mmCIF file of C-alpha atoms in Angstrom:
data_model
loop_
_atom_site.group_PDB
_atom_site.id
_atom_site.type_symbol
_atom_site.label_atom_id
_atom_site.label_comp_id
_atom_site.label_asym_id
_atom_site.label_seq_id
_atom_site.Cartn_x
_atom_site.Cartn_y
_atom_site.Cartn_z
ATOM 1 C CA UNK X 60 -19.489 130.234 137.462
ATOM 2 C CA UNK X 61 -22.942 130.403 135.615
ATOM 3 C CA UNK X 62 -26.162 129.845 137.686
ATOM 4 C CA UNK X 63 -27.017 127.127 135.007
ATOM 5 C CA UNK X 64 -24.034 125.431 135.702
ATOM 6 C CA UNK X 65 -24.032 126.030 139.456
ATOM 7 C CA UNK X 66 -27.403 124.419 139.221
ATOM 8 C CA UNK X 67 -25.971 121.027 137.135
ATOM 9 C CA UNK X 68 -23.245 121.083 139.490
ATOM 10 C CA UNK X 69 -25.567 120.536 142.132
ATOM 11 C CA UNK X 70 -27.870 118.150 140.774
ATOM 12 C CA UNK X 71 -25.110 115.877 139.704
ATOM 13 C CA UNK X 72 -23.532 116.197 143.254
ATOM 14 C CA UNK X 73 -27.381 115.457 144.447
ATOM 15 C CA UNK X 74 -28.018 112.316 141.803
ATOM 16 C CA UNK X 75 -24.699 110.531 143.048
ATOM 17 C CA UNK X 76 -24.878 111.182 146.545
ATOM 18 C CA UNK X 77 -28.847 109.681 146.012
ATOM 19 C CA UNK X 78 -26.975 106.700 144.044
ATOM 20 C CA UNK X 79 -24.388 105.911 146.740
ATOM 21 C CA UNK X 80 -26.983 105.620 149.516
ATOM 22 C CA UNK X 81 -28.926 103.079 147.610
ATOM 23 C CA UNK X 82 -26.083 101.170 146.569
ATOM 24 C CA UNK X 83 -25.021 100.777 150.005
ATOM 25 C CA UNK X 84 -28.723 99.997 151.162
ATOM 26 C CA UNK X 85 -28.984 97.019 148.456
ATOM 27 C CA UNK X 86 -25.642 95.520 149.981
ATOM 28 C CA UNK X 87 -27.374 94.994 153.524
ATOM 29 C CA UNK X 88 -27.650 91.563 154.444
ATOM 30 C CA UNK X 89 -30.206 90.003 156.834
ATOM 31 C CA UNK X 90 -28.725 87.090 158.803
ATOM 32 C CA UNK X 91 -30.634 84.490 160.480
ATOM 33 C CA UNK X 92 -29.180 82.554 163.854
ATOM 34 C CA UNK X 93 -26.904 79.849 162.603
ATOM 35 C CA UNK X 94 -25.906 81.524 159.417
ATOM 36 C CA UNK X 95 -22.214 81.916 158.972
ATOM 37 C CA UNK X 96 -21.008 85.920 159.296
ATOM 38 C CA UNK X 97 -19.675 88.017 156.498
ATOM 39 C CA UNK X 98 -16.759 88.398 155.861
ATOM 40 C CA UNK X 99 -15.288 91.651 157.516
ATOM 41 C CA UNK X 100 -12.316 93.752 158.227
ATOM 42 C CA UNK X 101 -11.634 96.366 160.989
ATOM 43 C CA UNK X 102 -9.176 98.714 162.458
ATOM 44 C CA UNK X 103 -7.323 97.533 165.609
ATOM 45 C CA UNK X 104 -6.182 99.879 168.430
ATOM 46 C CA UNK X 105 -2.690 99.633 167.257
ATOM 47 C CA UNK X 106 -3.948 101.009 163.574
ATOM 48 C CA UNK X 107 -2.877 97.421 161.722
ATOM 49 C CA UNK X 108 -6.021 96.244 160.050
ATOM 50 C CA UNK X 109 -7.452 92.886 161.113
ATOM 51 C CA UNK X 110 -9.829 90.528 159.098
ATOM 52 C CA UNK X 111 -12.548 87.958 160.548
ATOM 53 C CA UNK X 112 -10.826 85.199 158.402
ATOM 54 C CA UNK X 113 -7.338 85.959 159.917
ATOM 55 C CA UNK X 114 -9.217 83.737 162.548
ATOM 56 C CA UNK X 115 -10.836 81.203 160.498
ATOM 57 C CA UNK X 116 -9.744 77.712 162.057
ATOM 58 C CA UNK X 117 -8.488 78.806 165.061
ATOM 59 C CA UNK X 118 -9.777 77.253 168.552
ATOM 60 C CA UNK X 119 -11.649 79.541 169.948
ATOM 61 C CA UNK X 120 -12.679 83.901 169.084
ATOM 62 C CA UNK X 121 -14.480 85.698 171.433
ATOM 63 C CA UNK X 122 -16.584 88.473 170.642
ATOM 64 C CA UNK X 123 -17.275 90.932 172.902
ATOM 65 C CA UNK X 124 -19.644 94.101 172.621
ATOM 66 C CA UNK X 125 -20.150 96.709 175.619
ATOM 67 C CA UNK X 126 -23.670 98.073 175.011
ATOM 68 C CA UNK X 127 -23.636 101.096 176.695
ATOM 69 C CA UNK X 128 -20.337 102.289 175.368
ATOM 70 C CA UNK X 129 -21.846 104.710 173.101
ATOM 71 C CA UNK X 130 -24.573 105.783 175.246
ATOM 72 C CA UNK X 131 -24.885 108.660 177.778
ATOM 73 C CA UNK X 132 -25.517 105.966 180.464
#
């Protein structure tokens, strides 16, 4: 492979990777208390995946987030 093209190579690699990271920057949303939340989807422990409106209308969804679970504490 040519240094020239090496080069390109790596620019273009450079210019999308730039392009990817703002793209996912502008699609951050800031929520204010009482708005409703995105729309979501996640992985469950059993590796089926599991959407926030599989629970739309149902009585009652508790959330619950351990802080310190990814801390050294």
């Amino acid at each position: 492979m040519s240094p020239m093209l090496l080069l390109r190579s790596w620019i273009a690699v450079g210019l999308l990777g730039g392009a990817a990271l703002c793209a996912g920057a502008a699609q951050a949303q800031t929520l204010k208390v009482g708005d409703p939340a995105p729309a979501f989807s996640v992985m469950s422990t059993t590796g089926k995946p599991v959407a926030l409106a599989d629970f739309l209308g149902k009585k009652h969804v508790v959330l619950f987030f351990y802080i310190a679970a990814f801390t050294d504490t």
